[in-house]
């Protein structure tokens, strides 16, 4: 559903509202993070596609990356999930979309903020699949200017992290958890491209299995999906395989590395599609964070992964501080009538 396009707010907003059905919950009674990520990709792609085709263009969009996403609270049975997306910044053939996730309790009318995610989409010609440009975008309100400013910071951080963070491939000797799925028409758009949300859901499924094993089969909940890029598209008829290993444990949480590969039946070697890091928290009997059993890395690769996990944790904390300072600065500088809208 798309809201009208009032002159005072030129950025259209797109919505999804759906209940947290029982079959979407984990053993702790919370909606799986992977399904939330799938919904985030769906509503985000709608905002990107509507912006691309608003002037009569005939193009398509594919998910290029997902920025670091924190889940502040869990979603419970029969909560109404509300997702809202809007364009935050546009660069030539790519565009960033902000997606906000809330949960509404039917019985108490309580509304909880669950997560805010930022996705980058690439515009392609519908027939040739070559990159095309998005229509121009001009932020106008203080809130839109803040979003665009944050998008530039996230773009810079993605480039910096990609150059400085070493990547250690998962080997068979790491004894990873492996999940495989054949991609069907239900998983893809009309051009046979598998939705990014399907890959995100598979990543969480593999990651949560590793975290649950480390927690001695006690409930775990996903609290963070790290920044990731889609290296290659995936198509109907291909088998997608997710491999996951533990990288680090802290007091109540653990980080998991996941790599995704696609195997085309007509090709000998699989190709790497995506990789990411996820953080899970162990839940105690009272539903509060419980102590995660410690894990000691043994091999050189495991030791290096653990060291890099601490680096990533520091980067996350710095980014959260930067975002808080940026928000505070915008609110201080904006007129009273505008700051009240932030």
PDB file of C-alpha atoms in Angstrom, residues 98-329:
ATOM      1  CA  UNK A  98      15.033   3.115   4.919  1.00  0.00           C
ATOM      2  CA  UNK A  99      12.708   0.490   6.420  1.00  0.00           C
ATOM      3  CA  UNK A 100      11.247   0.898   9.889  1.00  0.00           C
ATOM      4  CA  UNK A 101       9.720  -2.087  11.673  1.00  0.00           C
ATOM      5  CA  UNK A 102       7.195  -1.854  14.502  1.00  0.00           C
ATOM      6  CA  UNK A 103       5.054  -4.374  16.383  1.00  0.00           C
ATOM      7  CA  UNK A 104       1.521  -3.548  17.515  1.00  0.00           C
ATOM      8  CA  UNK A 105      -0.209  -5.493  20.296  1.00  0.00           C
ATOM      9  CA  UNK A 106      -3.874  -6.070  19.439  1.00  0.00           C
ATOM     10  CA  UNK A 107      -4.964  -6.289  23.077  1.00  0.00           C
ATOM     11  CA  UNK A 108      -3.103  -3.366  24.662  1.00  0.00           C
ATOM     12  CA  UNK A 109      -2.638  -1.082  21.605  1.00  0.00           C
ATOM     13  CA  UNK A 110       1.038  -0.914  22.578  1.00  0.00           C
ATOM     14  CA  UNK A 111       3.412  -0.096  19.711  1.00  0.00           C
ATOM     15  CA  UNK A 112       7.063  -1.143  19.963  1.00  0.00           C
ATOM     16  CA  UNK A 113       9.988  -0.158  17.738  1.00  0.00           C
ATOM     17  CA  UNK A 114      11.645  -3.352  16.495  1.00  0.00           C
ATOM     18  CA  UNK A 115      14.322  -2.326  13.983  1.00  0.00           C
ATOM     19  CA  UNK A 116      15.424   0.187  11.383  1.00  0.00           C
ATOM     20  CA  UNK A 117      17.115  -1.198   8.286  1.00  0.00           C
ATOM     21  CA  UNK A 118      18.816   0.389   5.290  1.00  0.00           C
ATOM     22  CA  UNK A 119      19.028  -1.415   1.957  1.00  0.00           C
ATOM     23  CA  UNK A 120      20.747  -0.462  -1.289  1.00  0.00           C
ATOM     24  CA  UNK A 121      19.121  -1.396  -4.590  1.00  0.00           C
ATOM     25  CA  UNK A 122      20.550  -1.297  -8.119  1.00  0.00           C
ATOM     26  CA  UNK A 123      18.431  -0.325 -11.142  1.00  0.00           C
ATOM     27  CA  UNK A 124      18.539  -2.564 -14.218  1.00  0.00           C
ATOM     28  CA  UNK A 125      17.042  -2.390 -17.686  1.00  0.00           C
ATOM     29  CA  UNK A 126      14.133  -4.827 -17.800  1.00  0.00           C
ATOM     30  CA  UNK A 127      15.302  -6.483 -21.046  1.00  0.00           C
ATOM     31  CA  UNK A 128      19.088  -6.118 -21.218  1.00  0.00           C
ATOM     32  CA  UNK A 129      19.797  -6.299 -17.448  1.00  0.00           C
ATOM     33  CA  UNK A 130      22.267  -3.442 -17.856  1.00  0.00           C
ATOM     34  CA  UNK A 131      22.490  -0.813 -15.131  1.00  0.00           C
ATOM     35  CA  UNK A 132      20.331   2.265 -15.604  1.00  0.00           C
ATOM     36  CA  UNK A 133      19.999   5.486 -13.634  1.00  0.00           C
ATOM     37  CA  UNK A 134      17.382   6.243 -11.015  1.00  0.00           C
ATOM     38  CA  UNK A 135      15.379   9.467 -11.298  1.00  0.00           C
ATOM     39  CA  UNK A 136      16.862  12.324  -9.306  1.00  0.00           C
ATOM     40  CA  UNK A 137      15.939  12.771  -5.657  1.00  0.00           C
ATOM     41  CA  UNK A 138      15.993  16.006  -3.664  1.00  0.00           C
ATOM     42  CA  UNK A 139      15.520  15.875   0.127  1.00  0.00           C
ATOM     43  CA  UNK A 140      13.521  18.851   1.366  1.00  0.00           C
ATOM     44  CA  UNK A 141      12.457  18.532   5.004  1.00  0.00           C
ATOM     45  CA  UNK A 142      14.927  18.421   7.947  1.00  0.00           C
ATOM     46  CA  UNK A 143      14.066  14.745   8.411  1.00  0.00           C
ATOM     47  CA  UNK A 144      14.801  13.941   4.773  1.00  0.00           C
ATOM     48  CA  UNK A 145      18.074  15.876   4.903  1.00  0.00           C
ATOM     49  CA  UNK A 146      19.073  13.891   7.993  1.00  0.00           C
ATOM     50  CA  UNK A 147      18.277  10.624   6.205  1.00  0.00           C
ATOM     51  CA  UNK A 148      20.312  11.602   3.146  1.00  0.00           C
ATOM     52  CA  UNK A 149      23.238  12.643   5.345  1.00  0.00           C
ATOM     53  CA  UNK A 150      23.109   9.311   7.154  1.00  0.00           C
ATOM     54  CA  UNK A 151      23.035   7.480   3.824  1.00  0.00           C
ATOM     55  CA  UNK A 152      26.282   9.139   2.773  1.00  0.00           C
ATOM     56  CA  UNK A 153      27.883   8.085   6.061  1.00  0.00           C
ATOM     57  CA  UNK A 154      26.720   4.491   5.609  1.00  0.00           C
ATOM     58  CA  UNK A 155      28.042   4.445   2.037  1.00  0.00           C
ATOM     59  CA  UNK A 156      31.424   5.653   3.279  1.00  0.00           C
ATOM     60  CA  UNK A 157      31.474   3.045   6.058  1.00  0.00           C
ATOM     61  CA  UNK A 158      30.637   0.253   3.590  1.00  0.00           C
ATOM     62  CA  UNK A 159      33.553   1.243   1.374  1.00  0.00           C
ATOM     63  CA  UNK A 160      35.941   1.563   4.318  1.00  0.00           C
ATOM     64  CA  UNK A 161      34.941  -1.735   5.885  1.00  0.00           C
ATOM     65  CA  UNK A 162      35.203  -3.533   2.545  1.00  0.00           C
ATOM     66  CA  UNK A 163      38.822  -2.414   2.151  1.00  0.00           C
ATOM     67  CA  UNK A 164      40.038  -2.924   5.725  1.00  0.00           C
ATOM     68  CA  UNK A 165      38.187  -5.984   7.070  1.00  0.00           C
ATOM     69  CA  UNK A 166      39.904  -9.248   6.052  1.00  0.00           C
ATOM     70  CA  UNK A 167      37.556 -12.038   5.038  1.00  0.00           C
ATOM     71  CA  UNK A 168      38.342 -15.622   6.077  1.00  0.00           C
ATOM     72  CA  UNK A 169      36.491 -18.153   3.892  1.00  0.00           C
ATOM     73  CA  UNK A 170      34.719 -21.046   5.581  1.00  0.00           C
ATOM     74  CA  UNK A 171      36.424 -24.357   4.841  1.00  0.00           C
ATOM     75  CA  UNK A 172      35.118 -27.904   5.196  1.00  0.00           C
ATOM     76  CA  UNK A 173      37.679 -28.385   7.998  1.00  0.00           C
ATOM     77  CA  UNK A 174      35.684 -25.814  10.027  1.00  0.00           C
ATOM     78  CA  UNK A 175      32.798 -28.343  10.233  1.00  0.00           C
ATOM     79  CA  UNK A 176      30.178 -25.740   9.313  1.00  0.00           C
ATOM     80  CA  UNK A 177      26.422 -26.106   9.600  1.00  0.00           C
ATOM     81  CA  UNK A 178      25.176 -26.424   6.020  1.00  0.00           C
ATOM     82  CA  UNK A 179      21.654 -25.761   4.722  1.00  0.00           C
ATOM     83  CA  UNK A 180      20.675 -26.236   1.069  1.00  0.00           C
ATOM     84  CA  UNK A 181      17.553 -25.105  -0.799  1.00  0.00           C
ATOM     85  CA  UNK A 182      16.444 -25.452  -4.417  1.00  0.00           C
ATOM     86  CA  UNK A 183      15.198 -22.094  -5.692  1.00  0.00           C
ATOM     87  CA  UNK A 184      11.688 -22.276  -7.168  1.00  0.00           C
ATOM     88  CA  UNK A 185       9.378 -19.739  -8.873  1.00  0.00           C
ATOM     89  CA  UNK A 186       7.932 -18.954  -5.424  1.00  0.00           C
ATOM     90  CA  UNK A 187      11.344 -17.560  -4.445  1.00  0.00           C
ATOM     91  CA  UNK A 188      11.863 -15.219  -7.417  1.00  0.00           C
ATOM     92  CA  UNK A 189      10.429 -12.317  -9.373  1.00  0.00           C
ATOM     93  CA  UNK A 190       9.116 -12.418 -12.925  1.00  0.00           C
ATOM     94  CA  UNK A 191      12.677 -12.144 -14.272  1.00  0.00           C
ATOM     95  CA  UNK A 192      13.719 -15.349 -12.410  1.00  0.00           C
ATOM     96  CA  UNK A 193      15.928 -13.417  -9.948  1.00  0.00           C
ATOM     97  CA  UNK A 194      15.679 -14.837  -6.441  1.00  0.00           C
ATOM     98  CA  UNK A 195      14.504 -12.231  -3.931  1.00  0.00           C
ATOM     99  CA  UNK A 196      17.190 -10.920  -1.594  1.00  0.00           C
ATOM    100  CA  UNK A 197      14.864 -11.642   1.321  1.00  0.00           C
ATOM    101  CA  UNK A 198      14.987 -15.375   0.540  1.00  0.00           C
ATOM    102  CA  UNK A 199      18.774 -15.322   0.871  1.00  0.00           C
ATOM    103  CA  UNK A 200      18.552 -13.296   4.087  1.00  0.00           C
ATOM    104  CA  UNK A 201      16.098 -15.789   5.562  1.00  0.00           C
ATOM    105  CA  UNK A 202      18.398 -18.698   4.663  1.00  0.00           C
ATOM    106  CA  UNK A 203      21.357 -16.916   6.255  1.00  0.00           C
ATOM    107  CA  UNK A 204      19.452 -16.525   9.520  1.00  0.00           C
ATOM    108  CA  UNK A 205      18.295 -20.157   9.444  1.00  0.00           C
ATOM    109  CA  UNK A 206      21.892 -21.411   9.207  1.00  0.00           C
ATOM    110  CA  UNK A 207      23.198 -18.877  11.722  1.00  0.00           C
ATOM    111  CA  UNK A 208      20.560 -19.621  14.339  1.00  0.00           C
ATOM    112  CA  UNK A 209      21.385 -23.334  14.194  1.00  0.00           C
ATOM    113  CA  UNK A 210      25.018 -22.603  15.041  1.00  0.00           C
ATOM    114  CA  UNK A 211      24.018 -20.259  17.878  1.00  0.00           C
ATOM    115  CA  UNK A 212      21.531 -22.735  19.307  1.00  0.00           C
ATOM    116  CA  UNK A 213      24.149 -25.486  19.262  1.00  0.00           C
ATOM    117  CA  UNK A 214      26.550 -23.235  21.194  1.00  0.00           C
ATOM    118  CA  UNK A 215      23.822 -22.378  23.734  1.00  0.00           C
ATOM    119  CA  UNK A 216      23.386 -26.138  24.416  1.00  0.00           C
ATOM    120  CA  UNK A 217      20.004 -26.148  22.634  1.00  0.00           C
ATOM    121  CA  UNK A 218      18.648 -23.332  24.767  1.00  0.00           C
ATOM    122  CA  UNK A 219      16.556 -20.665  22.979  1.00  0.00           C
ATOM    123  CA  UNK A 220      18.422 -17.920  21.134  1.00  0.00           C
ATOM    124  CA  UNK A 221      17.138 -14.776  19.458  1.00  0.00           C
ATOM    125  CA  UNK A 222      18.745 -12.882  16.595  1.00  0.00           C
ATOM    126  CA  UNK A 223      19.576  -9.315  17.624  1.00  0.00           C
ATOM    127  CA  UNK A 224      21.824  -8.110  14.803  1.00  0.00           C
ATOM    128  CA  UNK A 225      22.278  -8.723  11.085  1.00  0.00           C
ATOM    129  CA  UNK A 226      25.618  -7.278  10.084  1.00  0.00           C
ATOM    130  CA  UNK A 227      26.329  -5.285   6.948  1.00  0.00           C
ATOM    131  CA  UNK A 228      26.382  -7.459   3.840  1.00  0.00           C
ATOM    132  CA  UNK A 229      26.509  -7.211   0.059  1.00  0.00           C
ATOM    133  CA  UNK A 230      25.025  -9.463  -2.582  1.00  0.00           C
ATOM    134  CA  UNK A 231      27.998 -10.440  -4.729  1.00  0.00           C
ATOM    135  CA  UNK A 232      26.069 -12.320  -7.388  1.00  0.00           C
ATOM    136  CA  UNK A 233      22.389 -12.831  -8.300  1.00  0.00           C
ATOM    137  CA  UNK A 234      20.682 -16.200  -7.862  1.00  0.00           C
ATOM    138  CA  UNK A 235      18.138 -17.723 -10.238  1.00  0.00           C
ATOM    139  CA  UNK A 236      15.291 -20.247 -10.336  1.00  0.00           C
ATOM    140  CA  UNK A 237      16.576 -23.817 -10.644  1.00  0.00           C
ATOM    141  CA  UNK A 238      19.796 -23.188  -8.766  1.00  0.00           C
ATOM    142  CA  UNK A 239      20.614 -24.783  -5.418  1.00  0.00           C
ATOM    143  CA  UNK A 240      21.564 -22.274  -2.746  1.00  0.00           C
ATOM    144  CA  UNK A 241      23.778 -23.450   0.105  1.00  0.00           C
ATOM    145  CA  UNK A 242      24.454 -21.540   3.327  1.00  0.00           C
ATOM    146  CA  UNK A 243      27.479 -22.459   5.468  1.00  0.00           C
ATOM    147  CA  UNK A 244      27.744 -21.140   9.032  1.00  0.00           C
ATOM    148  CA  UNK A 245      30.439 -21.233  11.738  1.00  0.00           C
ATOM    149  CA  UNK A 246      30.914 -19.692  15.169  1.00  0.00           C
ATOM    150  CA  UNK A 247      33.382 -16.780  15.353  1.00  0.00           C
ATOM    151  CA  UNK A 248      33.164 -15.466  18.944  1.00  0.00           C
ATOM    152  CA  UNK A 249      31.216 -15.717  22.196  1.00  0.00           C
ATOM    153  CA  UNK A 250      30.709 -12.937  24.750  1.00  0.00           C
ATOM    154  CA  UNK A 251      28.797 -12.986  28.062  1.00  0.00           C
ATOM    155  CA  UNK A 252      25.277 -13.485  26.704  1.00  0.00           C
ATOM    156  CA  UNK A 253      25.794 -13.389  22.942  1.00  0.00           C
ATOM    157  CA  UNK A 254      27.637 -15.029  20.088  1.00  0.00           C
ATOM    158  CA  UNK A 255      28.602 -14.012  16.564  1.00  0.00           C
ATOM    159  CA  UNK A 256      28.174 -16.347  13.598  1.00  0.00           C
ATOM    160  CA  UNK A 257      29.702 -16.092  10.126  1.00  0.00           C
ATOM    161  CA  UNK A 258      27.580 -17.267   7.189  1.00  0.00           C
ATOM    162  CA  UNK A 259      28.578 -17.725   3.543  1.00  0.00           C
ATOM    163  CA  UNK A 260      26.094 -18.396   0.740  1.00  0.00           C
ATOM    164  CA  UNK A 261      26.832 -20.178  -2.542  1.00  0.00           C
ATOM    165  CA  UNK A 262      24.704 -20.897  -5.613  1.00  0.00           C
ATOM    166  CA  UNK A 263      25.146 -24.009  -7.735  1.00  0.00           C
ATOM    167  CA  UNK A 264      23.936 -23.872 -11.324  1.00  0.00           C
ATOM    168  CA  UNK A 265      23.178 -27.424 -12.598  1.00  0.00           C
ATOM    169  CA  UNK A 266      25.009 -26.610 -15.845  1.00  0.00           C
ATOM    170  CA  UNK A 267      28.198 -25.417 -14.174  1.00  0.00           C
ATOM    171  CA  UNK A 268      30.850 -27.415 -12.355  1.00  0.00           C
ATOM    172  CA  UNK A 269      31.728 -24.968  -9.580  1.00  0.00           C
ATOM    173  CA  UNK A 270      29.397 -23.081  -7.237  1.00  0.00           C
ATOM    174  CA  UNK A 271      29.720 -19.302  -7.071  1.00  0.00           C
ATOM    175  CA  UNK A 272      29.765 -17.177  -3.929  1.00  0.00           C
ATOM    176  CA  UNK A 273      26.565 -15.141  -3.565  1.00  0.00           C
ATOM    177  CA  UNK A 274      26.810 -13.380  -0.211  1.00  0.00           C
ATOM    178  CA  UNK A 275      28.338 -13.468   3.255  1.00  0.00           C
ATOM    179  CA  UNK A 276      27.424 -11.887   6.556  1.00  0.00           C
ATOM    180  CA  UNK A 277      27.859 -11.925  10.320  1.00  0.00           C
ATOM    181  CA  UNK A 278      24.944 -12.278  12.730  1.00  0.00           C
ATOM    182  CA  UNK A 279      24.716 -11.847  16.499  1.00  0.00           C
ATOM    183  CA  UNK A 280      22.431 -13.997  18.677  1.00  0.00           C
ATOM    184  CA  UNK A 281      21.606 -13.698  22.359  1.00  0.00           C
ATOM    185  CA  UNK A 282      20.869 -16.693  24.581  1.00  0.00           C
ATOM    186  CA  UNK A 283      17.621 -16.501  26.535  1.00  0.00           C
ATOM    187  CA  UNK A 284      17.342 -17.701  30.126  1.00  0.00           C
ATOM    188  CA  UNK A 285      14.295 -19.313  31.790  1.00  0.00           C
ATOM    189  CA  UNK A 286      12.780 -15.876  32.530  1.00  0.00           C
ATOM    190  CA  UNK A 287      13.082 -14.721  28.926  1.00  0.00           C
ATOM    191  CA  UNK A 288      15.971 -12.410  29.800  1.00  0.00           C
ATOM    192  CA  UNK A 289      19.502 -12.753  28.349  1.00  0.00           C
ATOM    193  CA  UNK A 290      21.292 -15.726  29.867  1.00  0.00           C
ATOM    194  CA  UNK A 291      24.949 -16.669  30.062  1.00  0.00           C
ATOM    195  CA  UNK A 292      26.298 -18.037  26.791  1.00  0.00           C
ATOM    196  CA  UNK A 293      28.638 -21.035  27.242  1.00  0.00           C
ATOM    197  CA  UNK A 294      32.169 -19.830  26.406  1.00  0.00           C
ATOM    198  CA  UNK A 295      33.976 -21.022  23.293  1.00  0.00           C
ATOM    199  CA  UNK A 296      37.751 -21.072  22.822  1.00  0.00           C
ATOM    200  CA  UNK A 297      39.101 -20.850  19.255  1.00  0.00           C
ATOM    201  CA  UNK A 298      41.707 -23.474  18.446  1.00  0.00           C
ATOM    202  CA  UNK A 299      42.919 -23.195  14.846  1.00  0.00           C
ATOM    203  CA  UNK A 300      44.712 -20.149  13.367  1.00  0.00           C
ATOM    204  CA  UNK A 301      41.620 -19.343  11.283  1.00  0.00           C
ATOM    205  CA  UNK A 302      39.335 -19.524  14.347  1.00  0.00           C
ATOM    206  CA  UNK A 303      41.675 -17.274  16.351  1.00  0.00           C
ATOM    207  CA  UNK A 304      41.743 -14.697  13.556  1.00  0.00           C
ATOM    208  CA  UNK A 305      37.941 -14.798  13.203  1.00  0.00           C
ATOM    209  CA  UNK A 306      37.560 -14.184  16.941  1.00  0.00           C
ATOM    210  CA  UNK A 307      39.931 -11.195  16.817  1.00  0.00           C
ATOM    211  CA  UNK A 308      38.037  -9.704  13.866  1.00  0.00           C
ATOM    212  CA  UNK A 309      34.731 -10.257  15.680  1.00  0.00           C
ATOM    213  CA  UNK A 310      35.918  -7.898  18.417  1.00  0.00           C
ATOM    214  CA  UNK A 311      36.861  -5.350  15.737  1.00  0.00           C
ATOM    215  CA  UNK A 312      33.401  -5.581  14.193  1.00  0.00           C
ATOM    216  CA  UNK A 313      31.834  -5.132  17.625  1.00  0.00           C
ATOM    217  CA  UNK A 314      33.805  -1.908  18.115  1.00  0.00           C
ATOM    218  CA  UNK A 315      32.746  -0.657  14.658  1.00  0.00           C
ATOM    219  CA  UNK A 316      29.079  -1.291  15.493  1.00  0.00           C
ATOM    220  CA  UNK A 317      29.382   0.641  18.749  1.00  0.00           C
ATOM    221  CA  UNK A 318      31.103   3.592  17.034  1.00  0.00           C
ATOM    222  CA  UNK A 319      28.457   3.735  14.313  1.00  0.00           C
ATOM    223  CA  UNK A 320      25.658   3.741  16.890  1.00  0.00           C
ATOM    224  CA  UNK A 321      27.371   6.628  18.695  1.00  0.00           C
ATOM    225  CA  UNK A 322      27.813   8.519  15.398  1.00  0.00           C
ATOM    226  CA  UNK A 323      24.151   8.067  14.525  1.00  0.00           C
ATOM    227  CA  UNK A 324      23.070   9.274  17.968  1.00  0.00           C
ATOM    228  CA  UNK A 325      25.284  12.387  17.669  1.00  0.00           C
ATOM    229  CA  UNK A 326      24.018  13.059  14.140  1.00  0.00           C
ATOM    230  CA  UNK A 327      20.398  12.838  15.277  1.00  0.00           C
ATOM    231  CA  UNK A 328      21.097  15.127  18.250  1.00  0.00           C
ATOM    232  CA  UNK A 329      22.799  17.684  15.996  1.00  0.00           C
TER     233      UNK A 329
END
